Amino acid sequence: MRKIVITGGAGFAGSHIVDEVCQQFPEARIVVLDKMTYAGDVRNISHHVFSQRVQLLVGDIIDLELCRRAVKGASLVIHAAAESHVDNSFGNSLEFTRTNVLGTHSLMEACRQEKVPKVVHVSTDEVYGEVMSGAAVENDVLRPTNPYSSSKAAAEMILRGYVQSYHEPIVIIRANNLYGVRQFPEKIIPRFICHMLTGRRLPLHGNGSNRRHYLSAKNFAEAVVFIADQGVVGETYNIGTSEEYSNLQVAELVCAFFGKSLDDVSDFVADRPFNDGRYSISWGKLAQMGWTPKNRLVEDLGMLVEWYRNHLDRYGELFAPPPLLDNSLALLQGAADGYVVEAGS
Ligand SMILES: NC(=O)c1ccc[n+]([C@@H]2O[C@H](COP(=O)([O-])OP(=O)(O)OC[C@H]3O[C@@H](n4cnc5c(N)ncnc54)[C@H](O)[C@@H]3O)[C@@H](O)[C@H]2O)c1
């Protein structure tokens, strides 16, 4: 029986890949290797685990022996485990290097030792750095600008060495920002939705002009499986969409859905130490192979809001009401104003 390993499969993007792989390979044995950090949630894949389609192996990709056990006999490894939130990377950059660089290295070494015939490494459009006009193509120089994107670019450099030196059968994919259900509400779209659902104000980085492209996580997962099948070893593929919005436009979209005016429910908050103005990639190479994105954020927004409305209890601690202490006017005032937390993307 074919064995497929998905690292980070209990996270947001990884769980969409698990859905797609389960659907497309009904006969395969699927193993998820995941450390279950704050971003991993067994409920993201519990339906597959309970129906015994997926085996969940809890552990750290930095552990070479564990990785070897996980990938032994696999015909495909899809590597999506990572520390993924840019805001966190400014405060704890070493953890990003540990997981994203050393962890990726350890997993690749395990794949090499166990002779895995194909590995798909999930990277990001952020490795190209800021692209204010035009669109980056796969051969462009990488110019990452923050600890998260630097760690993802560094991981790619390790993989280049594995391809050249060991002829490791690795394919790299670089995707736009993703949206979809199960995304941890530290990222801008689920955070804004959860803020609106709980009567909080929307925090906007800087002046809200930073632009991002938003690709449906379902379309992304379809592309990952497509590339796992059709992608040429040693090649890199951008996975993108034309759905481009500024942070302000995302906030307007969410506000409009809830029938609110942006001015009434949003605040501008301090920006990141550095915040790329725009990312942009061309996915012409993938389009030529027959893949194009189908979904549109504006059409999926209602479905997203419904999902977060029904699953708010998952994120109880993030969106619990502030404690009300006797005679604490300041706290009451804070509660009335809503929490101010930074918007991430
Ligand atoms: N979300 C996006 O918009 C986006 C866009 C482009 C690329 N990506 C890439 O997709 C991948 C997944 O991103 P995501 O948004 O789903 O992230 P996420 O933070 O939601 O999930 C990451 C998963 O990896 C697991 N993990 C973290 N450290 C680990 C470790 N040391 N060992 C094993 N498991 C570990 C976590 O428990 C979690 O389940 C990442 O490689 C990210 O760089 C994400």
Coordinates of C-alpha atoms and ligand atoms in Angstrom, one line a residue:
M1 CA 0.0 0.0 0.0
R2 CA 1.3 3.5 -0.9
K3 CA 2.4 5.5 2.1
I4 CA 2.2 9.3 2.1
V5 CA 3.7 11.5 4.9
I6 CA 2.5 15.0 5.5
T7 CA 4.4 17.1 8.1
G8 CA 2.5 19.8 9.8
G9 CA -0.7 18.1 8.7
A10 CA -2.6 19.1 11.8
G11 CA -2.0 22.8 11.0
F12 CA -4.0 25.0 8.7
A13 CA -2.5 24.5 5.2
G14 CA -1.3 21.0 6.1
S15 CA -4.9 19.9 7.1
H16 CA -6.2 21.0 3.7
I17 CA -3.4 19.0 2.0
V18 CA -4.5 16.0 4.2
D19 CA -8.1 16.5 2.9
E20 CA -7.0 16.5 -0.7
V21 CA -4.6 13.6 -0.3
C22 CA -7.3 11.5 1.4
Q23 CA -9.7 12.3 -1.4
Q24 CA -7.3 11.7 -4.3
F25 CA -5.6 8.6 -2.9
P26 CA -8.3 6.5 -1.2
E27 CA -6.0 3.5 -1.1
A28 CA -3.0 5.2 0.5
R29 CA -1.8 5.0 4.1
I30 CA -1.4 8.6 5.3
V31 CA 0.9 9.6 8.1
V32 CA 0.8 13.1 9.7
L33 CA 4.0 14.1 11.6
D34 CA 3.2 17.1 13.7
K35 CA 4.6 18.6 16.9
M36 CA 1.2 20.0 17.8
T37 CA 2.3 23.5 18.6
Y38 CA -0.3 26.1 19.4
A39 CA -1.0 26.1 15.6
G40 CA -1.7 22.4 15.4
D41 CA -5.1 21.1 16.3
V42 CA -6.1 17.5 16.2
R43 CA -9.7 18.6 15.4
N44 CA -8.4 19.8 12.0
I45 CA -7.9 16.1 11.0
S46 CA -9.9 14.2 13.6
H47 CA -12.5 12.9 11.1
H48 CA -9.7 11.3 9.1
V49 CA -8.0 9.9 12.3
F50 CA -11.2 8.4 13.6
S51 CA -12.0 6.8 10.3
Q52 CA -8.4 5.4 10.4
R53 CA -7.5 7.1 7.1
V54 CA -4.8 9.0 8.8
Q55 CA -2.2 8.1 11.5
L56 CA -1.1 11.0 13.6
L57 CA 2.5 10.8 14.8
V58 CA 3.2 13.5 17.4
G59 CA 6.8 14.7 17.4
D60 CA 9.3 17.3 16.3
I61 CA 10.8 17.3 12.8
I62 CA 14.1 18.2 14.4
D63 CA 14.4 14.6 15.7
L64 CA 16.2 12.7 12.9
E65 CA 15.4 9.3 14.2
L66 CA 11.7 10.1 14.5
C67 CA 11.7 11.5 11.0
R68 CA 13.4 8.3 9.7
R69 CA 10.7 6.2 11.3
A70 CA 8.0 8.4 9.9
V71 CA 9.2 8.5 6.3
K72 CA 10.4 4.9 6.1
G73 CA 8.7 3.2 3.1
A74 CA 7.0 6.4 2.0
S75 CA 6.5 7.1 -1.7
L76 CA 5.8 10.8 -1.1
V77 CA 6.6 13.2 1.7
I78 CA 4.9 16.6 1.7
H79 CA 6.7 19.0 4.1
A80 CA 4.4 21.7 5.5
A81 CA 5.5 21.8 9.1
A82 CA 6.8 25.2 10.1
E83 CA 6.7 28.2 12.4
S84 CA 4.5 30.3 10.1
H85 CA 3.6 33.6 11.7
V86 CA 5.7 36.6 10.8
D87 CA 4.7 38.6 13.9
N88 CA 6.0 35.8 16.2
S89 CA 9.2 35.6 14.2
F90 CA 10.3 39.1 15.3
G91 CA 10.1 38.1 19.0
N92 CA 11.4 34.5 18.7
S93 CA 13.5 34.3 15.6
L94 CA 15.7 31.4 16.9
E95 CA 12.7 29.2 17.1
F96 CA 11.9 29.9 13.5
T97 CA 15.5 28.9 12.5
R98 CA 15.3 25.8 14.7
T99 CA 12.1 24.5 13.1
N100 CA 12.2 25.9 9.6
V101 CA 15.9 25.4 8.9
L102 CA 17.3 22.8 11.2
G103 CA 13.9 20.9 11.2
T104 CA 13.7 20.9 7.4
H105 CA 17.4 19.8 7.2
S106 CA 16.7 16.9 9.6
L107 CA 13.6 15.8 7.6
M108 CA 15.5 15.9 4.3
E109 CA 18.3 13.9 5.8
A110 CA 15.8 11.3 6.9
C111 CA 14.3 11.3 3.4
R112 CA 17.8 10.8 1.9
Q113 CA 18.7 8.0 4.3
E114 CA 15.3 6.2 3.7
K115 CA 15.5 6.8 -0.1
V116 CA 12.1 8.5 -0.3
P117 CA 11.4 8.8 -4.1
K118 CA 9.7 12.3 -4.0
V119 CA 9.6 15.2 -1.6
V120 CA 7.5 18.3 -1.9
H121 CA 8.7 21.2 0.2
V122 CA 6.2 23.9 1.0
S123 CA 7.7 27.3 0.9
T124 CA 6.3 30.8 0.5
D125 CA 6.2 33.8 -1.8
E126 CA 7.7 35.8 1.0
V127 CA 11.2 34.4 0.2
Y128 CA 11.3 36.8 -2.8
G129 CA 10.9 39.7 -0.4
E130 CA 9.0 42.9 -1.3
V131 CA 7.8 43.0 -5.0
M132 CA 6.2 46.5 -5.4
S133 CA 5.6 46.1 -9.2
G134 CA 5.4 43.1 -11.5
A135 CA 5.6 39.6 -10.3
A136 CA 8.5 37.3 -9.2
V137 CA 9.3 34.3 -11.2
E138 CA 10.8 31.1 -9.9
N139 CA 14.4 31.9 -10.9
D140 CA 14.5 35.3 -9.3
V141 CA 17.0 36.0 -6.5
L142 CA 15.6 35.5 -3.0
R143 CA 15.6 38.7 -0.9
P144 CA 13.7 37.8 2.3
T145 CA 13.2 40.7 4.8
N146 CA 12.0 39.2 8.1
P147 CA 13.1 36.3 10.3
Y148 CA 10.2 34.1 9.1
S149 CA 10.9 34.5 5.3
S150 CA 14.7 34.4 6.0
S151 CA 14.3 31.0 7.7
K152 CA 12.1 29.7 4.8
A153 CA 14.7 31.0 2.2
A154 CA 17.5 29.4 4.3
A155 CA 15.7 26.1 4.3
E156 CA 15.4 26.3 0.5
M157 CA 19.2 26.8 0.3
I158 CA 19.8 23.6 2.3
L159 CA 17.5 21.8 -0.2
R160 CA 19.4 23.1 -3.2
G161 CA 22.5 21.5 -1.7
Y162 CA 20.6 18.2 -1.3
V163 CA 19.4 18.3 -4.9
Q164 CA 22.9 19.1 -6.3
S165 CA 24.9 16.9 -4.1
Y166 CA 22.7 13.9 -3.5
H167 CA 20.2 14.2 -6.4
E168 CA 17.5 14.3 -3.8
P169 CA 14.1 14.2 -5.6
I170 CA 12.8 17.4 -4.1
V171 CA 10.3 19.8 -5.6
I172 CA 9.8 23.3 -4.0
I173 CA 6.6 25.2 -4.1
R174 CA 6.1 28.9 -3.1
A175 CA 2.6 30.0 -2.4
N176 CA 0.8 33.3 -1.9
N177 CA -1.0 34.0 1.4
L178 CA -3.7 31.4 2.0
Y179 CA -7.2 31.8 3.4
G180 CA -9.6 29.1 4.5
V181 CA -11.3 27.5 7.4
R182 CA -9.1 26.2 10.3
Q183 CA -6.6 29.0 10.0
F184 CA -5.4 30.1 13.4
P185 CA -6.9 33.6 14.1
E186 CA -3.5 35.3 14.4
K187 CA -3.6 35.8 10.6
I188 CA -5.5 38.8 9.3
I189 CA -8.6 37.3 7.7
P190 CA -9.7 34.9 10.6
R191 CA -8.6 37.5 13.1
F192 CA -10.8 40.2 11.6
I193 CA -13.7 37.8 11.4
C194 CA -13.3 36.7 15.0
H195 CA -13.0 40.3 16.1
M196 CA -16.3 41.1 14.4
L197 CA -18.0 38.0 15.8
T198 CA -16.9 39.0 19.3
G199 CA -17.6 42.7 19.1
R200 CA -13.9 43.8 19.0
R201 CA -12.3 46.5 17.0
L202 CA -10.1 45.7 14.0
P203 CA -6.4 46.5 14.4
L204 CA -4.7 47.7 11.2
H205 CA -0.9 47.7 10.8
G206 CA 0.5 51.1 9.9
N207 CA -1.7 52.8 7.4
G208 CA -3.3 49.6 6.1
S209 CA -1.7 49.9 2.7
N210 CA 0.3 46.7 2.7
R211 CA -0.9 44.4 -0.1
R212 CA -1.2 40.7 -0.2
H213 CA -2.6 38.1 -2.6
Y214 CA -5.0 35.6 -1.1
L215 CA -5.3 32.1 -2.4
S216 CA -7.9 29.6 -1.3
A217 CA -6.3 26.8 0.9
K218 CA -8.4 24.3 -1.0
N219 CA -7.1 25.5 -4.4
F220 CA -3.6 25.5 -2.8
A221 CA -4.0 21.9 -1.7
E222 CA -5.2 20.9 -5.1
A223 CA -2.0 22.5 -6.6
V224 CA 0.3 20.7 -4.1
V225 CA -1.1 17.3 -5.1
F226 CA -1.0 18.2 -8.8
I227 CA 2.7 19.2 -8.4
A228 CA 3.5 16.1 -6.4
D229 CA 2.3 14.2 -9.4
Q230 CA 3.5 16.4 -12.3
G231 CA 6.3 18.5 -10.9
V232 CA 9.8 17.9 -12.1
V233 CA 12.4 17.0 -9.5
G234 CA 14.8 19.9 -8.8
E235 CA 12.2 22.5 -10.0
T236 CA 10.4 25.2 -8.1
Y237 CA 6.8 26.2 -8.8
N238 CA 4.9 29.4 -7.7
I239 CA 1.3 28.9 -6.7
G240 CA -0.6 32.1 -7.0
T241 CA -3.8 34.0 -7.5
S242 CA -4.9 37.4 -8.9
E243 CA -6.9 38.1 -5.7
E244 CA -4.9 41.0 -4.4
Y245 CA -6.1 43.2 -1.5
S246 CA -4.6 45.8 0.8
N247 CA -5.1 45.2 4.5
L248 CA -7.5 48.1 4.4
Q249 CA -9.5 46.4 1.7
V250 CA -9.6 43.1 3.6
A251 CA -10.9 45.1 6.6
E252 CA -13.5 46.8 4.5
L253 CA -14.6 43.5 3.0
V254 CA -15.1 41.9 6.4
C255 CA -16.8 45.1 7.8
A256 CA -19.2 45.2 4.9
F257 CA -20.1 41.6 5.4
F258 CA -21.2 42.4 9.0
G259 CA -22.9 45.6 7.8
K260 CA -20.5 47.9 9.6
S261 CA -18.5 50.9 8.5
L262 CA -14.7 50.5 8.8
D263 CA -14.3 53.9 10.5
D264 CA -16.6 52.8 13.3
V265 CA -14.9 49.6 14.2
S266 CA -11.1 49.8 13.3
D267 CA -7.9 51.3 14.7
F268 CA -4.5 51.9 13.2
V269 CA -1.9 50.2 15.3
A270 CA 1.9 50.3 15.3
D271 CA 3.4 48.5 12.3
R272 CA 5.9 45.6 12.3
P273 CA 9.6 46.4 12.6
F274 CA 9.6 45.8 8.8
N275 CA 6.5 45.1 6.8
D276 CA 6.8 44.2 3.1
G277 CA 4.6 46.6 1.1
R278 CA 3.6 43.9 -1.4
Y279 CA 4.3 40.3 -2.5
S280 CA 3.6 39.2 -6.0
I281 CA 4.4 36.0 -7.9
S282 CA 3.8 34.8 -11.4
W283 CA 2.4 31.3 -11.6
G284 CA 2.6 31.1 -15.4
K285 CA 4.8 28.0 -15.2
L286 CA 2.1 26.1 -13.3
A287 CA -0.7 27.5 -15.5
Q288 CA 1.1 26.1 -18.5
M289 CA 0.9 22.6 -16.9
G290 CA -2.9 23.0 -16.5
W291 CA -3.5 24.4 -13.0
T292 CA -5.3 27.7 -12.2
P293 CA -7.0 28.9 -9.0
K294 CA -10.8 28.7 -9.0
N295 CA -12.1 30.3 -5.8
R296 CA -12.4 34.0 -4.9
L297 CA -12.1 35.4 -1.4
V298 CA -15.2 37.6 -1.8
E299 CA -17.3 34.6 -2.7
D300 CA -15.9 32.4 0.1
L301 CA -16.2 35.0 2.9
G302 CA -19.7 33.9 4.0
M303 CA -18.6 30.3 4.3
L304 CA -15.5 31.5 6.4
V305 CA -17.7 33.6 8.7
E306 CA -20.1 30.7 9.3
W307 CA -17.2 28.3 10.1
Y308 CA -15.6 30.7 12.6
R309 CA -19.0 31.5 14.1
N310 CA -19.5 27.7 14.7
H311 CA -16.0 27.2 16.0
L312 CA -15.3 30.2 18.1
D313 CA -15.0 28.0 21.2
R314 CA -11.8 26.6 19.8
Y315 CA -10.1 30.0 20.2
G316 CA -11.8 30.7 23.6
E317 CA -8.7 32.1 25.3
L318 CA -7.9 34.5 22.5
F319 CA -11.4 35.9 22.4
A320 CA -12.6 35.5 26.0
P321 CA -14.0 38.6 27.5
P322 CA -11.5 40.6 29.5
P323 CA -11.7 40.1 33.3
L324 CA -14.0 42.5 35.1
L325 CA -12.5 43.6 38.4
D326 CA -14.5 45.6 41.0
N327 CA -14.0 49.3 40.8
S328 CA -11.6 49.1 37.9
L329 CA -12.6 51.9 35.7
A330 CA -9.6 51.6 33.5
L331 CA -10.3 47.9 32.7
L332 CA -13.9 48.7 32.0
Q333 CA -12.8 51.4 29.6
G334 CA -10.4 48.9 28.0
A335 CA -13.2 46.4 27.6
A336 CA -15.3 49.0 26.0
D337 CA -12.6 50.0 23.5
G338 CA -11.8 46.4 22.7
Y339 CA -8.4 44.8 22.7
V340 CA -5.7 46.2 20.5
V341 CA -3.7 43.4 19.0
E342 CA -1.6 43.5 15.8
A343 CA -2.9 42.2 12.5
G344 CA -0.8 39.6 10.9
S345 CA -0.7 38.2 7.5
Ligands
LIG1 N1 -0.7 30.1 5.7 C1 -0.2 30.8 4.6 O1 -0.7 31.8 4.2 C2 1.0 30.2 3.9 C3 1.4 30.8 2.6 C4 2.4 30.2 2.0 C5 3.2 29.2 2.5 N2 2.8 28.7 3.7 C6 3.6 27.6 4.3 O2 2.8 26.5 4.5 C7 3.2 25.7 5.6 C8 2.1 25.6 6.6 O3 1.7 26.9 7.0 P1 0.4 27.1 7.9 O4 -0.1 28.4 7.7 O5 -0.5 25.9 7.8 O6 1.1 27.0 9.3 P2 0.4 26.7 10.7 O7 1.3 27.5 11.7 O8 -1.0 26.8 10.7 O9 0.8 25.1 11.0 C9 2.1 24.6 11.1 C10 2.0 23.2 11.6 O10 3.3 22.7 11.8 C11 3.4 22.1 13.0 N3 4.8 22.3 13.5 C12 5.4 23.4 13.9 N4 6.7 23.2 14.3 C13 6.9 21.8 14.1 C14 8.0 21.0 14.4 N5 9.1 21.4 14.8 N6 7.8 19.6 14.1 C15 6.7 19.2 13.6 N7 5.6 19.9 13.4 C16 5.7 21.3 13.6 C17 2.4 22.8 13.9 O11 2.1 22.0 15.0 C18 1.3 23.1 13.0 O12 0.4 21.9 12.9 C19 4.4 26.5 6.1 O13 5.6 25.9 5.6 C20 4.3 27.9 5.6 O14 5.6 28.5 5.5 C21 1.8 29.2 4.4

